[in-house]
Amino acid sequence: MTGLAQDRRHEAARRDLAALFTLAWPVVISRLGMMTMGLSDAVVVGRYSAVELGWHAMAWAPTTIVLVVGTSLLGGVQVMTARAIGEGKPEETGAVLRRALVYGAKIGVLAALVLFFLGPWILSLLQLPDDLVAGATPPLQIFALSMPVFVVGSACSAWLEGLGRPRIGAVLMWAANIVNLVALLILVPGTFGLPAMGATGASIATLIARGALTLALAIYILRMPEARSLGVFAPTPPAPQAAREQTQIGLGAGASGFFEMAAFAGMNVIAGWLGTLQVATWSIVVNVISLAFMVPLGIATAVSVLVGRAYGAGDLAAIRRISLIAYGASGAFCVLVSLGVWMGAGLIASGYTTDPTTLALAVPALVLAAAAIPPDALQVVIAQSLRARGDILIPTLTHFVSYVLVMAPLAWFLALPAGRGVNGIVEGVLLASILSAGLLLVRFAVLSRRPVG
């Protein structure tokens, strides 16, 4: 009996790994496409002008906070969609989508208004160089205009992922990358007789690409053959508990996203206090970290779907098994990525800029950043698996402690009073990520001993 039980566990683990891979790889490709859009911006703008790359990075920093928080507030879409599938009630998923679209539209419009009107004023309060604030303001305001369409598009994509159909999102994201790249090559250096627009041109390209992506996702959902059976066109039934839980999961994820991204945006401010080229250097480092982060973020999405289904079915053993498989897969991948970044730091930096001073700053910072990639990846996968089983408060508190109370002051101290510069910022990120991953692992161990519900 023991051998038969082990065989069954091994078979279940193999099925879960296959399911995780099937769900994760399109999400990973989609997330890589999302980051590639930012990477394309950074490379094209950086090769046009290192100074304009600094302007672009400073404009991107506050929009990133709003972007991540806005999409994180939709975190309940994937979980509640997956739970409905796990409970055998696919017809209820349409109501999840409609709630997400209304919620997302409100978030997007509010984000646009805040960024457009208050963003430049906030930059001016940070005691940054006047030329940096002036250069960052136009692209910041254009980034703001793209927020409503981006958040609504994210709601559509999250719903499809919750259904276990992430491939269309990946395909359309890369199509949007093509649109973005074409627009970048036209607008940034100025071609076909157009004036060179630098960082401002890059933000316009982003607006165009995001609009095209959201329109394509909406058309796909409306034309799905099973749209009616999934409840897409049906009136939303009163379900206050489901609506409340969808909102609560989103609020927890949104708060975590806010704490983490606000702290990371604060790193841009610290880099700005160091100088314009230091901002450009930090933008290279954070772009590489973020690019690597897209793979575990895709795994996190997949694990939230699978854990959500298992939670809906009341299967604690499956929740534990799926979570551990996801943690192992994410950790193994990121160790390999770290080795690649560590050994290829010089080549990676030269892909972003040819400025010798920026290169001299970026290479050692990238070597340090390689160590931060695995714990940063692991903590997001653990947090998402915990939220999928209804644990909302603890992951949020963990991110607050790790990134607001620890990373922000530590990075400031290491970068400025301790004289470590950009390397000090990276060291603060590394230590905070280790702390976050450790605390979340302890939480997972505690919950693994408790029944579902």
Short mmCIF file of N, CA and C in Angstrom, two decimals, residues 93-213:
data_model
loop_
_atom_site.label_atom_id
_atom_site.label_comp_id
_atom_site.label_asym_id
_atom_site.label_seq_id
_atom_site.Cartn_x
_atom_site.Cartn_y
_atom_site.Cartn_z
N THR A 93 -18.20 32.75 -14.20
CA THR A 93 -16.97 33.49 -14.52
C THR A 93 -17.25 34.80 -15.25
N GLY A 94 -18.36 34.85 -16.00
CA GLY A 94 -18.70 36.09 -16.71
C GLY A 94 -18.93 37.24 -15.74
N ALA A 95 -19.55 36.93 -14.59
CA ALA A 95 -19.78 37.97 -13.58
C ALA A 95 -18.45 38.48 -13.03
N VAL A 96 -17.47 37.57 -12.88
CA VAL A 96 -16.14 37.97 -12.42
C VAL A 96 -15.53 38.97 -13.41
N LEU A 97 -15.68 38.68 -14.70
CA LEU A 97 -15.13 39.57 -15.73
C LEU A 97 -15.80 40.94 -15.69
N ARG A 98 -17.12 40.97 -15.61
CA ARG A 98 -17.82 42.26 -15.63
C ARG A 98 -17.47 43.11 -14.41
N ARG A 99 -17.37 42.47 -13.25
CA ARG A 99 -16.95 43.23 -12.07
C ARG A 99 -15.54 43.80 -12.28
N ALA A 100 -14.68 42.99 -12.90
CA ALA A 100 -13.30 43.44 -13.12
C ALA A 100 -13.24 44.60 -14.10
N LEU A 101 -14.07 44.57 -15.14
CA LEU A 101 -14.03 45.64 -16.14
C LEU A 101 -14.48 46.98 -15.54
N VAL A 102 -15.55 46.92 -14.75
CA VAL A 102 -16.04 48.15 -14.10
C VAL A 102 -15.00 48.68 -13.12
N TYR A 103 -14.48 47.77 -12.32
CA TYR A 103 -13.48 48.13 -11.32
C TYR A 103 -12.21 48.66 -12.00
N GLY A 104 -11.79 47.96 -13.07
CA GLY A 104 -10.58 48.36 -13.78
C GLY A 104 -10.71 49.71 -14.44
N ALA A 105 -11.88 49.99 -15.01
CA ALA A 105 -12.08 51.30 -15.65
C ALA A 105 -11.98 52.43 -14.63
N LYS A 106 -12.56 52.23 -13.47
CA LYS A 106 -12.48 53.25 -12.41
C LYS A 106 -11.03 53.45 -11.97
N ILE A 107 -10.33 52.34 -11.77
CA ILE A 107 -8.92 52.42 -11.35
C ILE A 107 -8.10 53.16 -12.41
N GLY A 108 -8.30 52.81 -13.68
CA GLY A 108 -7.52 53.40 -14.75
C GLY A 108 -7.73 54.90 -14.89
N VAL A 109 -8.99 55.34 -14.81
CA VAL A 109 -9.27 56.77 -14.94
C VAL A 109 -8.70 57.53 -13.75
N LEU A 110 -8.86 56.99 -12.55
CA LEU A 110 -8.30 57.65 -11.37
C LEU A 110 -6.79 57.74 -11.47
N ALA A 111 -6.15 56.65 -11.92
CA ALA A 111 -4.70 56.63 -12.06
C ALA A 111 -4.24 57.68 -13.07
N ALA A 112 -4.97 57.79 -14.18
CA ALA A 112 -4.59 58.77 -15.20
C ALA A 112 -4.67 60.20 -14.66
N LEU A 113 -5.74 60.50 -13.94
CA LEU A 113 -5.91 61.85 -13.40
C LEU A 113 -4.82 62.19 -12.39
N VAL A 114 -4.52 61.24 -11.49
CA VAL A 114 -3.49 61.48 -10.47
C VAL A 114 -2.14 61.70 -11.12
N LEU A 115 -1.77 60.82 -12.06
CA LEU A 115 -0.45 60.93 -12.69
C LEU A 115 -0.33 62.18 -13.55
N PHE A 116 -1.37 62.49 -14.30
CA PHE A 116 -1.27 63.62 -15.22
C PHE A 116 -1.16 64.95 -14.48
N PHE A 117 -1.98 65.13 -13.44
CA PHE A 117 -2.02 66.42 -12.77
C PHE A 117 -1.09 66.51 -11.56
N LEU A 118 -0.89 65.41 -10.84
CA LEU A 118 -0.07 65.46 -9.64
C LEU A 118 1.34 64.92 -9.83
N GLY A 119 1.53 64.09 -10.87
CA GLY A 119 2.84 63.48 -11.08
C GLY A 119 3.98 64.48 -11.20
N PRO A 120 3.88 65.49 -12.08
CA PRO A 120 4.96 66.47 -12.20
C PRO A 120 5.20 67.24 -10.89
N TRP A 121 4.13 67.54 -10.18
CA TRP A 121 4.27 68.26 -8.91
C TRP A 121 5.00 67.40 -7.89
N ILE A 122 4.69 66.11 -7.86
CA ILE A 122 5.37 65.20 -6.93
C ILE A 122 6.85 65.13 -7.26
N LEU A 123 7.19 65.04 -8.55
CA LEU A 123 8.60 65.02 -8.93
C LEU A 123 9.33 66.28 -8.46
N SER A 124 8.63 67.42 -8.55
CA SER A 124 9.26 68.69 -8.15
C SER A 124 9.52 68.76 -6.65
N LEU A 125 8.77 67.97 -5.86
CA LEU A 125 8.95 67.98 -4.41
C LEU A 125 10.13 67.14 -3.94
N LEU A 126 10.70 66.34 -4.85
CA LEU A 126 11.72 65.36 -4.45
C LEU A 126 13.14 65.91 -4.47
N GLN A 127 13.25 67.21 -4.71
CA GLN A 127 14.56 67.88 -4.72
C GLN A 127 15.51 67.27 -5.76
N LEU A 128 14.92 66.88 -6.90
CA LEU A 128 15.72 66.38 -8.00
C LEU A 128 16.23 67.55 -8.82
N PRO A 129 17.26 67.35 -9.65
CA PRO A 129 17.73 68.44 -10.51
C PRO A 129 16.61 68.96 -11.41
N ASP A 130 16.58 70.26 -11.61
CA ASP A 130 15.51 70.88 -12.38
C ASP A 130 15.40 70.32 -13.79
N ASP A 131 16.57 70.06 -14.42
CA ASP A 131 16.52 69.57 -15.80
C ASP A 131 15.95 68.15 -15.86
N LEU A 132 16.16 67.36 -14.80
CA LEU A 132 15.61 66.00 -14.75
C LEU A 132 14.09 66.05 -14.63
N VAL A 133 13.57 66.94 -13.79
CA VAL A 133 12.12 67.07 -13.63
C VAL A 133 11.49 67.59 -14.91
N ALA A 134 12.10 68.59 -15.52
CA ALA A 134 11.55 69.17 -16.74
C ALA A 134 11.53 68.15 -17.87
N GLY A 135 12.60 67.36 -17.98
CA GLY A 135 12.66 66.36 -19.04
C GLY A 135 11.71 65.21 -18.83
N ALA A 136 11.43 64.86 -17.58
CA ALA A 136 10.57 63.72 -17.28
C ALA A 136 9.08 64.04 -17.36
N THR A 137 8.71 65.30 -17.25
CA THR A 137 7.29 65.67 -17.16
C THR A 137 6.48 65.31 -18.41
N PRO A 138 6.91 65.67 -19.64
CA PRO A 138 6.08 65.32 -20.81
C PRO A 138 5.85 63.82 -20.98
N PRO A 139 6.89 62.97 -20.91
CA PRO A 139 6.60 61.53 -21.03
C PRO A 139 5.74 60.99 -19.89
N LEU A 140 5.90 61.54 -18.69
CA LEU A 140 5.08 61.12 -17.56
C LEU A 140 3.61 61.35 -17.85
N GLN A 141 3.26 62.50 -18.38
CA GLN A 141 1.86 62.82 -18.63
C GLN A 141 1.28 61.97 -19.75
N ILE A 142 2.11 61.61 -20.73
CA ILE A 142 1.61 60.74 -21.80
C ILE A 142 1.45 59.32 -21.30
N PHE A 143 2.38 58.85 -20.46
CA PHE A 143 2.20 57.54 -19.82
C PHE A 143 0.87 57.51 -19.06
N ALA A 144 0.53 58.61 -18.40
CA ALA A 144 -0.71 58.68 -17.63
C ALA A 144 -1.93 58.42 -18.50
N LEU A 145 -1.92 58.94 -19.72
CA LEU A 145 -3.07 58.80 -20.61
C LEU A 145 -3.31 57.35 -21.01
N SER A 146 -2.27 56.52 -20.94
CA SER A 146 -2.42 55.12 -21.35
C SER A 146 -2.94 54.22 -20.23
N MET A 147 -3.09 54.75 -19.01
CA MET A 147 -3.45 53.91 -17.88
C MET A 147 -4.85 53.28 -18.00
N PRO A 148 -5.90 54.02 -18.38
CA PRO A 148 -7.22 53.38 -18.45
C PRO A 148 -7.26 52.19 -19.39
N VAL A 149 -6.71 52.35 -20.59
CA VAL A 149 -6.76 51.24 -21.55
C VAL A 149 -5.90 50.08 -21.07
N PHE A 150 -4.80 50.38 -20.41
CA PHE A 150 -3.94 49.30 -19.94
C PHE A 150 -4.62 48.48 -18.84
N VAL A 151 -5.24 49.14 -17.88
CA VAL A 151 -5.86 48.41 -16.77
C VAL A 151 -7.06 47.59 -17.26
N VAL A 152 -7.86 48.14 -18.16
CA VAL A 152 -8.98 47.39 -18.72
C VAL A 152 -8.47 46.18 -19.49
N GLY A 153 -7.42 46.37 -20.26
CA GLY A 153 -6.82 45.25 -20.98
C GLY A 153 -6.28 44.19 -20.03
N SER A 154 -5.71 44.62 -18.91
CA SER A 154 -5.21 43.68 -17.92
C SER A 154 -6.33 42.85 -17.32
N ALA A 155 -7.51 43.47 -17.13
CA ALA A 155 -8.66 42.72 -16.62
C ALA A 155 -9.07 41.62 -17.59
N CYS A 156 -9.09 41.94 -18.88
CA CYS A 156 -9.43 40.93 -19.89
C CYS A 156 -8.41 39.80 -19.91
N SER A 157 -7.15 40.16 -19.86
CA SER A 157 -6.09 39.15 -19.89
C SER A 157 -6.13 38.27 -18.65
N ALA A 158 -6.34 38.87 -17.47
CA ALA A 158 -6.39 38.10 -16.22
C ALA A 158 -7.56 37.11 -16.24
N TRP A 159 -8.69 37.52 -16.81
CA TRP A 159 -9.85 36.62 -16.88
C TRP A 159 -9.54 35.41 -17.76
N LEU A 160 -8.91 35.64 -18.89
CA LEU A 160 -8.54 34.53 -19.78
C LEU A 160 -7.53 33.61 -19.09
N GLU A 161 -6.61 34.16 -18.33
CA GLU A 161 -5.65 33.34 -17.60
C GLU A 161 -6.35 32.52 -16.52
N GLY A 162 -7.32 33.12 -15.83
CA GLY A 162 -8.07 32.39 -14.83
C GLY A 162 -8.85 31.23 -15.42
N LEU A 163 -9.27 31.37 -16.67
CA LEU A 163 -9.95 30.28 -17.37
C LEU A 163 -8.99 29.18 -17.80
N GLY A 164 -7.68 29.46 -17.69
CA GLY A 164 -6.69 28.51 -18.18
C GLY A 164 -6.43 28.67 -19.66
N ARG A 165 -6.67 29.88 -20.20
CA ARG A 165 -6.46 30.15 -21.64
C ARG A 165 -5.56 31.37 -21.82
N PRO A 166 -4.32 31.25 -21.43
CA PRO A 166 -3.44 32.42 -21.48
C PRO A 166 -2.76 32.64 -22.83
N ARG A 167 -2.91 31.69 -23.76
CA ARG A 167 -2.11 31.79 -24.99
C ARG A 167 -2.48 33.00 -25.84
N ILE A 168 -3.77 33.32 -25.93
CA ILE A 168 -4.17 34.45 -26.76
C ILE A 168 -3.58 35.75 -26.23
N GLY A 169 -3.50 35.87 -24.89
CA GLY A 169 -2.89 37.06 -24.31
C GLY A 169 -1.43 37.19 -24.69
N ALA A 170 -0.73 36.05 -24.73
CA ALA A 170 0.69 36.07 -25.11
C ALA A 170 0.86 36.49 -26.56
N VAL A 171 0.03 35.93 -27.44
CA VAL A 171 0.13 36.26 -28.86
C VAL A 171 -0.14 37.75 -29.09
N LEU A 172 -1.20 38.25 -28.47
CA LEU A 172 -1.55 39.66 -28.67
C LEU A 172 -0.54 40.60 -28.03
N MET A 173 0.06 40.19 -26.90
CA MET A 173 1.09 41.03 -26.28
C MET A 173 2.28 41.21 -27.21
N TRP A 174 2.69 40.14 -27.87
CA TRP A 174 3.84 40.26 -28.78
C TRP A 174 3.48 41.01 -30.04
N ALA A 175 2.22 40.91 -30.47
CA ALA A 175 1.79 41.75 -31.59
C ALA A 175 1.86 43.22 -31.20
N ALA A 176 1.48 43.52 -29.95
CA ALA A 176 1.57 44.90 -29.46
C ALA A 176 3.03 45.36 -29.39
N ASN A 177 3.95 44.42 -29.09
CA ASN A 177 5.38 44.77 -29.09
C ASN A 177 5.85 45.22 -30.47
N ILE A 178 5.34 44.56 -31.49
CA ILE A 178 5.71 44.97 -32.85
C ILE A 178 5.22 46.38 -33.13
N VAL A 179 3.97 46.64 -32.73
CA VAL A 179 3.42 48.00 -32.90
C VAL A 179 4.28 49.01 -32.14
N ASN A 180 4.66 48.66 -30.92
CA ASN A 180 5.47 49.56 -30.10
C ASN A 180 6.84 49.83 -30.72
N LEU A 181 7.50 48.77 -31.20
CA LEU A 181 8.84 48.93 -31.77
C LEU A 181 8.82 49.81 -33.02
N VAL A 182 7.84 49.57 -33.87
CA VAL A 182 7.73 50.40 -35.08
C VAL A 182 7.54 51.87 -34.70
N ALA A 183 6.65 52.11 -33.74
CA ALA A 183 6.41 53.49 -33.31
C ALA A 183 7.66 54.10 -32.67
N LEU A 184 8.39 53.31 -31.88
CA LEU A 184 9.63 53.80 -31.27
C LEU A 184 10.64 54.24 -32.32
N LEU A 185 10.85 53.40 -33.31
CA LEU A 185 11.87 53.69 -34.33
C LEU A 185 11.50 54.90 -35.18
N ILE A 186 10.21 55.20 -35.22
CA ILE A 186 9.77 56.39 -35.96
C ILE A 186 9.84 57.64 -35.08
N LEU A 187 9.37 57.53 -33.83
CA LEU A 187 9.16 58.72 -33.00
C LEU A 187 10.39 59.15 -32.20
N VAL A 188 11.18 58.20 -31.69
CA VAL A 188 12.29 58.57 -30.80
C VAL A 188 13.38 59.32 -31.56
N PRO A 189 13.97 58.74 -32.64
CA PRO A 189 15.02 59.49 -33.34
C PRO A 189 14.46 60.47 -34.36
N GLY A 190 13.18 60.32 -34.71
CA GLY A 190 12.58 61.18 -35.72
C GLY A 190 12.90 60.69 -37.13
N THR A 191 11.98 59.98 -37.75
CA THR A 191 12.17 59.51 -39.12
C THR A 191 10.99 59.97 -39.96
N PHE A 192 11.14 59.78 -41.29
CA PHE A 192 10.11 60.22 -42.24
C PHE A 192 9.81 61.71 -42.09
N GLY A 193 10.85 62.48 -41.76
CA GLY A 193 10.68 63.91 -41.65
C GLY A 193 10.10 64.40 -40.34
N LEU A 194 9.81 63.49 -39.40
CA LEU A 194 9.27 63.89 -38.10
C LEU A 194 10.39 64.39 -37.19
N PRO A 195 10.09 65.27 -36.24
CA PRO A 195 11.12 65.72 -35.30
C PRO A 195 11.48 64.60 -34.33
N ALA A 196 12.73 64.58 -33.88
CA ALA A 196 13.16 63.61 -32.87
C ALA A 196 12.46 63.93 -31.55
N MET A 197 11.82 62.93 -30.95
CA MET A 197 11.02 63.16 -29.74
C MET A 197 11.60 62.48 -28.51
N GLY A 198 12.62 61.66 -28.64
CA GLY A 198 13.30 61.06 -27.49
C GLY A 198 12.35 60.33 -26.55
N ALA A 199 12.47 60.63 -25.26
CA ALA A 199 11.67 59.97 -24.24
C ALA A 199 10.17 60.21 -24.43
N THR A 200 9.80 61.39 -24.89
CA THR A 200 8.39 61.68 -25.14
C THR A 200 7.84 60.80 -26.26
N GLY A 201 8.63 60.59 -27.29
CA GLY A 201 8.22 59.71 -28.38
C GLY A 201 8.02 58.28 -27.89
N ALA A 202 8.88 57.83 -26.97
CA ALA A 202 8.73 56.47 -26.42
C ALA A 202 7.42 56.31 -25.66
N SER A 203 7.03 57.35 -24.93
CA SER A 203 5.77 57.27 -24.19
C SER A 203 4.56 57.27 -25.12
N ILE A 204 4.65 57.98 -26.24
CA ILE A 204 3.57 57.96 -27.23
C ILE A 204 3.46 56.57 -27.85
N ALA A 205 4.61 55.95 -28.14
CA ALA A 205 4.61 54.59 -28.68
C ALA A 205 3.93 53.62 -27.73
N THR A 206 4.19 53.79 -26.44
CA THR A 206 3.55 52.93 -25.42
C THR A 206 2.04 53.11 -25.42
N LEU A 207 1.59 54.34 -25.52
CA LEU A 207 0.15 54.63 -25.56
C LEU A 207 -0.51 53.93 -26.75
N ILE A 208 0.11 54.02 -27.91
CA ILE A 208 -0.44 53.40 -29.12
C ILE A 208 -0.51 51.88 -28.96
N ALA A 209 0.58 51.29 -28.47
CA ALA A 209 0.63 49.83 -28.35
C ALA A 209 -0.37 49.31 -27.32
N ARG A 210 -0.50 49.98 -26.19
CA ARG A 210 -1.45 49.54 -25.16
C ARG A 210 -2.88 49.63 -25.67
N GLY A 211 -3.20 50.67 -26.39
CA GLY A 211 -4.55 50.80 -26.95
C GLY A 211 -4.86 49.67 -27.92
N ALA A 212 -3.90 49.33 -28.78
CA ALA A 212 -4.10 48.25 -29.74
C ALA A 212 -4.30 46.91 -29.03
N LEU A 213 -3.53 46.66 -27.97
CA LEU A 213 -3.62 45.41 -27.23
C LEU A 213 -4.99 45.25 -26.57
#
